[in-house]
mmCIF file of C-alpha atoms in Angstrom:
data_model
loop_
_atom_site.group_PDB
_atom_site.id
_atom_site.type_symbol
_atom_site.label_atom_id
_atom_site.label_comp_id
_atom_site.label_asym_id
_atom_site.label_seq_id
_atom_site.Cartn_x
_atom_site.Cartn_y
_atom_site.Cartn_z
ATOM 1 C CA MET U 1 -0.004 -0.001 -0.008
ATOM 2 C CA PRO U 2 1.234 3.531 -0.724
ATOM 3 C CA GLU U 3 2.407 5.689 2.157
ATOM 4 C CA THR U 4 1.091 9.176 2.953
ATOM 5 C CA ASP U 5 4.112 10.880 1.371
ATOM 6 C CA ALA U 6 4.306 8.329 -1.436
ATOM 7 C CA PRO U 7 5.505 9.205 -4.928
ATOM 8 C CA LEU U 8 2.805 9.490 -7.560
ATOM 9 C CA VAL U 9 3.864 6.304 -9.336
ATOM 10 C CA THR U 10 6.290 3.432 -8.945
ATOM 11 C CA VAL U 11 7.975 2.144 -12.093
ATOM 12 C CA ALA U 12 8.447 -1.504 -11.185
ATOM 13 C CA ILE U 13 11.285 -3.151 -13.125
ATOM 14 C CA PRO U 14 11.835 -6.887 -12.570
ATOM 15 C CA THR U 15 15.228 -7.972 -13.899
ATOM 16 C CA PHE U 16 17.403 -11.024 -14.335
ATOM 17 C CA ARG U 17 20.924 -10.889 -15.818
ATOM 18 C CA ARG U 18 20.243 -8.432 -18.653
ATOM 19 C CA PRO U 19 22.240 -5.334 -17.745
ATOM 20 C CA ASP U 20 22.403 -3.824 -21.248
ATOM 21 C CA TRP U 21 18.666 -3.935 -21.830
ATOM 22 C CA LEU U 22 18.076 -2.905 -18.213
ATOM 23 C CA ARG U 23 19.970 0.337 -18.832
ATOM 24 C CA GLN U 24 17.652 1.172 -21.691
ATOM 25 C CA ALA U 25 14.612 0.423 -19.529
ATOM 26 C CA ILE U 26 15.897 2.587 -16.678
ATOM 27 C CA ASP U 27 16.826 5.399 -19.095
ATOM 28 C CA SER U 28 13.299 5.410 -20.497
ATOM 29 C CA ALA U 29 11.834 5.513 -16.983
ATOM 30 C CA ARG U 30 14.077 8.414 -15.966
ATOM 31 C CA ALA U 31 13.156 10.300 -19.152
ATOM 32 C CA GLN U 32 9.419 10.388 -18.342
ATOM 33 C CA THR U 33 7.695 13.762 -18.400
ATOM 34 C CA VAL U 34 6.135 12.744 -15.061
ATOM 35 C CA ARG U 35 8.895 13.393 -12.561
ATOM 36 C CA ASP U 36 7.249 12.303 -9.284
ATOM 37 C CA VAL U 37 8.286 8.678 -9.668
ATOM 38 C CA GLU U 38 9.983 5.896 -7.779
ATOM 39 C CA ILE U 39 11.952 3.548 -10.011
ATOM 40 C CA LEU U 40 12.195 0.212 -8.268
ATOM 41 C CA VAL U 41 14.598 -2.341 -9.786
ATOM 42 C CA SER U 42 13.844 -5.789 -8.383
ATOM 43 C CA ASP U 43 16.680 -8.212 -9.028
ATOM 44 C CA SER U 44 15.668 -11.865 -9.186
ATOM 45 C CA ASP U 45 19.323 -12.912 -9.060
ATOM 46 C CA GLY U 46 20.730 -10.571 -6.393
ATOM 47 C CA SER U 47 23.598 -9.636 -8.728
ATOM 48 C CA PRO U 48 26.272 -7.191 -7.496
ATOM 49 C CA GLU U 49 26.606 -6.056 -11.135
ATOM 50 C CA ILE U 50 22.966 -4.987 -11.261
ATOM 51 C CA GLU U 51 23.144 -3.350 -7.836
ATOM 52 C CA ASP U 52 26.180 -1.329 -8.936
ATOM 53 C CA LEU U 53 24.492 -0.416 -12.215
ATOM 54 C CA VAL U 54 21.568 1.111 -10.322
ATOM 55 C CA ALA U 55 23.810 2.892 -7.809
ATOM 56 C CA ASP U 56 25.963 4.407 -10.559
ATOM 57 C CA TYR U 57 23.034 6.524 -11.789
ATOM 58 C CA GLY U 58 23.147 8.553 -8.581
ATOM 59 C CA ASP U 59 19.430 9.233 -8.958
ATOM 60 C CA PRO U 60 17.514 9.362 -5.645
ATOM 61 C CA ARG U 61 14.370 8.178 -7.449
ATOM 62 C CA LEU U 62 16.080 4.876 -8.212
ATOM 63 C CA ARG U 63 15.869 2.069 -5.635
ATOM 64 C CA TYR U 64 17.407 -1.409 -5.864
ATOM 65 C CA ARG U 65 15.954 -4.447 -4.113
ATOM 66 C CA SER U 66 16.837 -8.127 -4.190
ATOM 67 C CA ASN U 67 15.500 -11.246 -2.582
ATOM 68 C CA GLU U 68 17.107 -13.378 0.084
ATOM 69 C CA GLY U 69 18.071 -15.971 -2.536
ATOM 70 C CA PRO U 70 17.525 -16.705 -6.225
ATOM 71 C CA THR U 71 13.835 -16.554 -7.153
ATOM 72 C CA ASP U 72 11.736 -17.308 -10.163
ATOM 73 C CA GLY U 73 9.958 -14.622 -12.136
ATOM 74 C CA LEU U 74 6.691 -14.796 -10.202
ATOM 75 C CA GLN U 75 8.324 -14.757 -6.746
ATOM 76 C CA ASN U 76 10.399 -11.759 -7.735
ATOM 77 C CA ALA U 77 7.393 -9.950 -9.221
ATOM 78 C CA LEU U 78 5.218 -10.459 -6.138
ATOM 79 C CA ALA U 79 7.963 -9.266 -3.806
ATOM 80 C CA MET U 80 8.459 -6.246 -6.085
ATOM 81 C CA TYR U 81 4.771 -5.321 -6.216
ATOM 82 C CA ARG U 82 4.438 -5.581 -2.458
ATOM 83 C CA ASP U 83 7.392 -3.193 -2.057
ATOM 84 C CA CYS U 84 6.016 -0.474 -4.377
ATOM 85 C CA ARG U 85 5.476 2.843 -2.595
ATOM 86 C CA GLY U 86 3.727 4.836 -5.300
ATOM 87 C CA ARG U 87 0.006 5.593 -5.492
ATOM 88 C CA PHE U 88 0.066 3.910 -8.890
ATOM 89 C CA VAL U 89 2.254 1.152 -10.318
ATOM 90 C CA ALA U 90 3.572 0.693 -13.852
ATOM 91 C CA THR U 91 5.454 -2.475 -14.765
ATOM 92 C CA LEU U 92 8.436 -2.119 -17.089
ATOM 93 C CA HIS U 93 10.260 -5.344 -17.863
ATOM 94 C CA ASP U 94 14.019 -5.063 -18.129
ATOM 95 C CA ASP U 95 13.945 -5.796 -21.878
ATOM 96 C CA ASP U 96 11.246 -3.250 -22.749
ATOM 97 C CA PHE U 97 11.160 0.555 -22.834
ATOM 98 C CA TRP U 98 8.767 3.523 -23.021
ATOM 99 C CA ASP U 99 8.110 6.734 -24.882
ATOM 100 C CA PRO U 100 8.790 9.753 -22.614
ATOM 101 C CA THR U 101 5.065 10.610 -22.380
ATOM 102 C CA TYR U 102 3.954 7.065 -21.456
ATOM 103 C CA LEU U 103 3.249 7.733 -17.762
ATOM 104 C CA GLU U 104 1.708 11.148 -18.406
ATOM 105 C CA VAL U 105 -0.846 9.691 -20.806
ATOM 106 C CA MET U 106 -1.566 6.533 -18.815
ATOM 107 C CA LEU U 107 -1.981 8.297 -15.464
ATOM 108 C CA ALA U 108 -4.396 10.988 -16.713
ATOM 109 C CA PRO U 109 -7.586 8.859 -16.564
ATOM 110 C CA LEU U 110 -6.574 7.252 -13.240
ATOM 111 C CA GLN U 111 -6.142 10.674 -11.653
ATOM 112 C CA ALA U 112 -9.354 12.041 -13.165
ATOM 113 C CA GLN U 113 -11.617 9.139 -12.113
ATOM 114 C CA ASP U 114 -11.039 7.480 -8.744
ATOM 115 C CA ASP U 115 -13.041 4.356 -9.592
ATOM 116 C CA ILE U 116 -10.824 3.306 -12.505
ATOM 117 C CA LEU U 117 -8.585 0.446 -11.429
ATOM 118 C CA LEU U 118 -6.195 0.479 -14.345
ATOM 119 C CA SER U 119 -5.396 2.037 -17.680
ATOM 120 C CA PHE U 120 -4.098 -0.087 -20.542
ATOM 121 C CA ALA U 121 -2.793 0.694 -23.982
ATOM 122 C CA ASP U 122 -1.692 -0.662 -27.311
ATOM 123 C CA HIS U 123 2.060 -1.128 -27.809
ATOM 124 C CA TRP U 124 4.797 -1.459 -30.388
ATOM 125 C CA VAL U 125 6.583 -4.736 -31.047
ATOM 126 C CA VAL U 126 10.326 -4.377 -31.578
ATOM 127 C CA ASP U 127 13.186 -6.721 -32.359
ATOM 128 C CA ALA U 128 16.195 -7.502 -30.185
ATOM 129 C CA GLU U 129 17.906 -4.282 -31.329
ATOM 130 C CA GLY U 130 14.846 -2.171 -30.508
ATOM 131 C CA ARG U 131 13.700 -1.653 -34.101
ATOM 132 C CA VAL U 132 9.953 -1.409 -34.583
ATOM 133 C CA LEU U 133 8.368 -4.372 -36.378
ATOM 134 C CA PRO U 134 5.317 -2.862 -38.131
ATOM 135 C CA ALA U 135 3.770 -6.113 -39.385
ATOM 136 C CA GLU U 136 4.131 -7.865 -36.015
ATOM 137 C CA THR U 137 2.743 -4.819 -34.240
ATOM 138 C CA GLU U 138 -0.378 -4.626 -36.406
ATOM 139 C CA ALA U 139 -0.911 -8.361 -36.171
ATOM 140 C CA THR U 140 -0.676 -8.261 -32.367
ATOM 141 C CA THR U 141 -3.081 -5.327 -32.128
ATOM 142 C CA ALA U 142 -5.631 -7.148 -34.274
ATOM 143 C CA GLU U 143 -5.162 -10.526 -32.571
ATOM 144 C CA ARG U 144 -5.658 -9.003 -29.115
ATOM 145 C CA GLY U 145 -8.819 -7.173 -30.115
ATOM 146 C CA ARG U 146 -7.400 -3.712 -29.547
ATOM 147 C CA SER U 147 -8.056 -2.656 -33.150
ATOM 148 C CA ARG U 148 -11.794 -2.906 -32.323
ATOM 149 C CA LEU U 149 -11.607 -0.960 -29.058
ATOM 150 C CA ALA U 150 -12.619 2.681 -28.716
ATOM 151 C CA ALA U 151 -10.572 4.894 -26.430
ATOM 152 C CA GLY U 152 -12.058 5.461 -23.022
ATOM 153 C CA ARG U 153 -13.809 3.777 -20.121
ATOM 154 C CA ILE U 154 -14.670 0.066 -20.146
ATOM 155 C CA GLN U 155 -16.695 -1.520 -17.337
ATOM 156 C CA PRO U 156 -16.575 -4.393 -16.738
ATOM 157 C CA PHE U 157 -13.483 -5.383 -18.677
ATOM 158 C CA VAL U 158 -13.382 -9.131 -18.161
ATOM 159 C CA ARG U 159 -13.969 -9.841 -21.859
ATOM 160 C CA GLU U 160 -11.012 -7.592 -22.785
ATOM 161 C CA CYS U 161 -8.848 -9.505 -20.306
ATOM 162 C CA MET U 162 -9.877 -13.133 -20.664
ATOM 163 C CA VAL U 163 -11.354 -13.427 -24.171
ATOM 164 C CA ASP U 164 -9.461 -10.903 -26.293
ATOM 165 C CA ARG U 165 -6.401 -10.715 -24.004
ATOM 166 C CA ALA U 166 -6.256 -7.024 -24.888
ATOM 167 C CA VAL U 167 -4.824 -6.045 -21.504
ATOM 168 C CA PHE U 168 -1.078 -6.787 -21.515
ATOM 169 C CA PHE U 169 -0.581 -6.348 -17.784
ATOM 170 C CA VAL U 170 3.207 -6.363 -17.657
ATOM 171 C CA VAL U 171 3.834 -4.274 -20.804
ATOM 172 C CA ALA U 172 1.236 -1.520 -21.231
ATOM 173 C CA THR U 173 -0.769 -1.137 -18.020
ATOM 174 C CA VAL U 174 -0.751 1.254 -15.055
ATOM 175 C CA PHE U 175 -2.820 0.235 -12.038
ATOM 176 C CA ARG U 176 -3.866 1.644 -8.689
ATOM 177 C CA ASN U 177 -1.631 0.466 -5.846
ATOM 178 C CA GLY U 178 -3.539 -1.518 -3.239
ATOM 179 C CA ALA U 179 -6.180 -2.737 -5.694
ATOM 180 C CA MET U 180 -4.598 -6.147 -6.317
ATOM 181 C CA ASP U 181 -4.671 -9.118 -3.941
ATOM 182 C CA TRP U 182 -1.074 -10.350 -4.172
ATOM 183 C CA ASP U 183 -1.918 -13.213 -1.805
ATOM 184 C CA ASP U 184 -4.226 -14.665 -4.428
ATOM 185 C CA VAL U 185 -1.579 -15.523 -6.999
ATOM 186 C CA PRO U 186 -0.916 -19.285 -6.970
ATOM 187 C CA ALA U 187 2.520 -20.480 -8.034
ATOM 188 C CA GLU U 188 0.943 -22.730 -10.672
ATOM 189 C CA VAL U 189 -0.107 -19.788 -12.880
ATOM 190 C CA SER U 190 3.460 -18.908 -13.777
ATOM 191 C CA PRO U 191 4.591 -18.425 -16.431
ATOM 192 C CA PRO U 192 2.812 -16.384 -17.819
ATOM 193 C CA TYR U 193 1.501 -14.921 -14.548
ATOM 194 C CA GLU U 194 0.232 -11.761 -16.263
ATOM 195 C CA VAL U 195 -2.852 -13.673 -17.486
ATOM 196 C CA TRP U 196 -3.848 -14.397 -13.884
ATOM 197 C CA LEU U 197 -3.145 -10.785 -12.905
ATOM 198 C CA THR U 198 -5.593 -9.526 -15.503
ATOM 199 C CA TRP U 199 -8.220 -11.830 -14.006
ATOM 200 C CA LEU U 200 -7.515 -10.503 -10.510
ATOM 201 C CA ALA U 201 -7.929 -6.971 -11.786
ATOM 202 C CA SER U 202 -11.152 -7.526 -13.737
ATOM 203 C CA ARG U 203 -13.098 -10.282 -11.980
ATOM 204 C CA ASP U 204 -15.052 -8.062 -9.564
ATOM 205 C CA GLY U 205 -16.475 -5.713 -12.174
ATOM 206 C CA ALA U 206 -14.016 -2.810 -11.880
ATOM 207 C CA ALA U 207 -13.544 -0.156 -14.556
ATOM 208 C CA ALA U 208 -10.587 0.270 -16.888
ATOM 209 C CA TRP U 209 -9.543 2.928 -19.381
ATOM 210 C CA TYR U 210 -8.191 2.102 -22.835
ATOM 211 C CA VAL U 211 -5.501 4.283 -24.433
ATOM 212 C CA PRO U 212 -5.051 3.455 -28.151
ATOM 213 C CA ASP U 213 -1.659 5.221 -28.339
ATOM 214 C CA ARG U 214 1.438 3.065 -28.748
ATOM 215 C CA LEU U 215 3.815 4.453 -26.149
ATOM 216 C CA SER U 216 5.516 1.280 -24.938
ATOM 217 C CA TYR U 217 7.869 -1.070 -26.771
ATOM 218 C CA TYR U 218 7.670 -4.848 -26.291
ATOM 219 C CA ARG U 219 10.866 -6.616 -27.335
ATOM 220 C CA LEU U 220 10.852 -9.917 -29.181
ATOM 221 C CA HIS U 221 14.084 -11.913 -28.889
ATOM 222 C CA GLY U 222 15.373 -15.441 -28.476
ATOM 223 C CA ALA U 223 14.427 -15.660 -24.821
ATOM 224 C CA SER U 224 10.858 -14.628 -25.661
ATOM 225 C CA ALA U 225 10.527 -17.525 -28.100
ATOM 226 C CA ALA U 226 12.003 -20.017 -25.618
ATOM 227 C CA HIS U 227 9.662 -18.698 -22.932
ATOM 228 C CA SER U 228 6.616 -19.495 -25.067
ATOM 229 C CA THR U 229 7.302 -23.247 -24.902
ATOM 230 C CA ARG U 230 7.015 -23.170 -21.074
ATOM 231 C CA LEU U 231 3.485 -21.811 -20.944
ATOM 232 C CA GLU U 232 1.378 -24.916 -21.487
ATOM 233 C CA VAL U 233 0.691 -26.280 -17.986
ATOM 234 C CA PRO U 234 0.402 -22.814 -16.313
ATOM 235 C CA GLN U 235 -2.107 -21.785 -19.003
ATOM 236 C CA VAL U 236 -4.220 -24.841 -18.230
ATOM 237 C CA HIS U 237 -4.111 -24.142 -14.491
ATOM 238 C CA THR U 238 -4.935 -20.456 -14.985
ATOM 239 C CA PHE U 239 -7.940 -21.062 -17.197
ATOM 240 C CA ASP U 240 -9.198 -23.977 -15.093
ATOM 241 C CA ARG U 241 -9.266 -21.647 -12.104
ATOM 242 C CA VAL U 242 -10.946 -18.862 -14.076
ATOM 243 C CA LEU U 243 -13.543 -21.149 -15.644
ATOM 244 C CA ALA U 244 -14.494 -22.553 -12.239
ATOM 245 C CA ASP U 245 -15.119 -19.066 -10.788
ATOM 246 C CA PRO U 246 -18.818 -18.082 -10.726
ATOM 247 C CA ARG U 247 -17.832 -14.454 -11.246
ATOM 248 C CA LEU U 248 -17.129 -15.277 -14.862
ATOM 249 C CA GLY U 249 -20.895 -15.520 -15.408
ATOM 250 C CA ASP U 250 -22.212 -15.500 -18.959
ATOM 251 C CA LEU U 251 -18.736 -15.062 -20.392
ATOM 252 C CA ARG U 252 -17.789 -18.649 -19.559
ATOM 253 C CA PRO U 253 -18.485 -20.089 -23.073
ATOM 254 C CA GLU U 254 -16.407 -17.328 -24.679
ATOM 255 C CA VAL U 255 -13.538 -17.788 -22.242
ATOM 256 C CA LEU U 256 -13.722 -21.555 -22.763
ATOM 257 C CA ARG U 257 -13.216 -21.096 -26.509
ATOM 258 C CA ALA U 258 -10.556 -18.429 -26.057
ATOM 259 C CA SER U 259 -8.596 -20.617 -23.641
ATOM 260 C CA ALA U 260 -7.899 -23.191 -26.338
ATOM 261 C CA PRO U 261 -4.192 -23.317 -27.207
ATOM 262 C CA SER U 262 -3.511 -22.101 -30.723
ATOM 263 C CA ALA U 263 0.287 -21.968 -30.844
ATOM 264 C CA PRO U 264 2.013 -24.339 -33.308
ATOM 265 C CA ALA U 265 3.695 -26.139 -30.394
ATOM 266 C CA TRP U 266 0.290 -27.472 -29.340
ATOM 267 C CA ARG U 267 -0.625 -29.021 -32.669
ATOM 268 C CA GLY U 268 -0.365 -32.766 -32.479
ATOM 269 C CA ARG U 269 -0.922 -32.666 -28.711
ATOM 270 C CA CYS U 270 -4.706 -32.627 -28.714
ATOM 271 C CA TRP U 271 -5.553 -34.584 -25.580
ATOM 272 C CA TRP U 272 -8.950 -34.547 -23.974
ATOM 273 C CA ARG U 273 -8.962 -33.163 -20.490
ATOM 274 C CA ALA U 274 -9.179 -35.541 -17.545
ATOM 275 C CA THR U 275 -11.515 -34.467 -14.760
ATOM 276 C CA PRO U 276 -13.287 -36.390 -11.958
ATOM 277 C CA ARG U 277 -16.352 -36.632 -14.197
ATOM 278 C CA THR U 278 -14.518 -37.034 -17.496
ATOM 279 C CA PRO U 279 -11.990 -39.901 -17.599
ATOM 280 C CA ALA U 280 -8.839 -39.375 -19.608
ATOM 281 C CA VAL U 281 -9.540 -40.666 -23.097
ATOM 282 C CA SER U 282 -7.680 -40.767 -26.373
ATOM 283 C CA CYS U 283 -8.197 -37.938 -28.821
ATOM 284 C CA ALA U 284 -9.878 -39.453 -31.871
ATOM 285 C CA THR U 285 -7.604 -37.406 -34.123
ATOM 286 C CA HIS U 286 -4.222 -37.507 -32.396
ATOM 287 C CA GLY U 287 -4.125 -40.579 -30.164
ATOM 288 C CA PRO U 288 -3.722 -41.147 -26.424
ATOM 289 C CA PRO U 289 -2.158 -38.793 -23.898
ATOM 290 C CA GLY U 290 1.546 -39.135 -23.338
ATOM 291 C CA PRO U 291 4.123 -38.130 -20.729
ATOM 292 C CA ALA U 292 5.100 -34.994 -22.668
ATOM 293 C CA VAL U 293 1.788 -33.328 -21.765
ATOM 294 C CA PRO U 294 0.753 -33.833 -18.127
ATOM 295 C CA TRP U 295 -2.438 -31.807 -18.514
ATOM 296 C CA CYS U 296 -4.997 -32.910 -21.083
ATOM 297 C CA TRP U 297 -7.401 -30.331 -22.458
ATOM 298 C CA ALA U 298 -8.054 -31.077 -26.095
ATOM 299 C CA TRP U 299 -11.770 -30.808 -25.488
ATOM 300 C CA ARG U 300 -11.242 -27.052 -25.824
ATOM 301 C CA CYS U 301 -8.538 -27.195 -28.453
ATOM 302 C CA ARG U 302 -9.176 -25.264 -31.640
ATOM 303 C CA CYS U 303 -6.720 -27.321 -33.652
ATOM 304 C CA SER U 304 -8.760 -30.516 -33.213
ATOM 305 C CA ARG U 305 -11.417 -31.242 -35.834
ATOM 306 C CA ALA U 306 -13.153 -33.317 -33.172
ATOM 307 C CA ALA U 307 -13.990 -30.265 -31.089
ATOM 308 C CA SER U 308 -16.162 -28.813 -33.874
ATOM 309 C CA ALA U 309 -18.037 -31.993 -34.720
ATOM 310 C CA PRO U 310 -21.842 -31.939 -34.277
ATOM 311 C CA GLY U 311 -22.937 -33.302 -30.923
ATOM 312 C CA TRP U 312 -19.366 -33.299 -29.604
ATOM 313 C CA SER U 313 -18.903 -33.223 -25.825
ATOM 314 C CA PRO U 314 -15.840 -33.686 -23.631
ATOM 315 C CA ALA U 315 -17.280 -36.812 -22.105
ATOM 316 C CA SER U 316 -18.157 -38.699 -25.257
ATOM 317 C CA GLY U 317 -16.084 -37.253 -28.097
ATOM 318 C CA PRO U 318 -17.154 -37.269 -31.739
ATOM 319 C CA SER U 319 -16.726 -41.008 -32.047
ATOM 320 C CA ALA U 320 -16.171 -43.783 -29.588
ATOM 321 C CA PRO U 321 -12.628 -43.148 -28.340
ATOM 322 C CA THR U 322 -10.425 -45.682 -26.673
ATOM 323 C CA ALA U 323 -9.965 -45.286 -22.930
ATOM 324 C CA ALA U 324 -6.463 -44.223 -21.999
#
């Protein structure tokens, strides 16, 4: 929670062994037109190199923190968010960067309307060298439903979070400090924990504000691609938790469809989900579950022809499958 004499906003920068990109992130935070900021660098590795890098700036707005020992991304992020002192919080990953007016634009609706929980925006996609990738940017904007959004207030914004995935929590969002329940973030949702964070922010019917401007830069690089292959089981856990929550209401069928994995890595892994009421069964198209995929959820998989067959259900399948 922010203190009485808290800065207006904390720029929360989680980092892990990327000093060169971290410098660019810090430089973009220091260059903001909003000057009443705390820049909190949270080091997952506790590296003396990173601590010295922060200290060398000599900027009293900069603060370095580390954990008692090596942590994963989620543990570091939660410790970081709990340590933020600002009235508002903006996440800036160590490999991303901002336009100088980012905070000014994103904070305006939050300061004007006290009941808005967060503001979110579109963003640029850049390569490892920081060059804008126009085609990838436009594709991401369209895929995430932001091309259809009008600027302004959205309430509730669950559909934008859980169906369209328009709210990129750790790249282009500023939120009100104290509004998030950091104790309700299970370890199983990471990575990518930002999907669960958008659910925490939206599930109780709060208001958000959409900014169509692209003032943040999301970097694609080798580590990003490698990261994408680690998302399968956490995605299942996240959406299982969300789908079981009665607060989802009438949006459940849409979220069920949107939760289906569509990445190429999933194709050929179309297992039907095992639940207490639905025994694990072979997918009629792709065969039985195997050890490579511990969670089976092909009953909501878009890449399976079976899922679109008339009369299909997770319990029966489109044709008589063989029990696994």
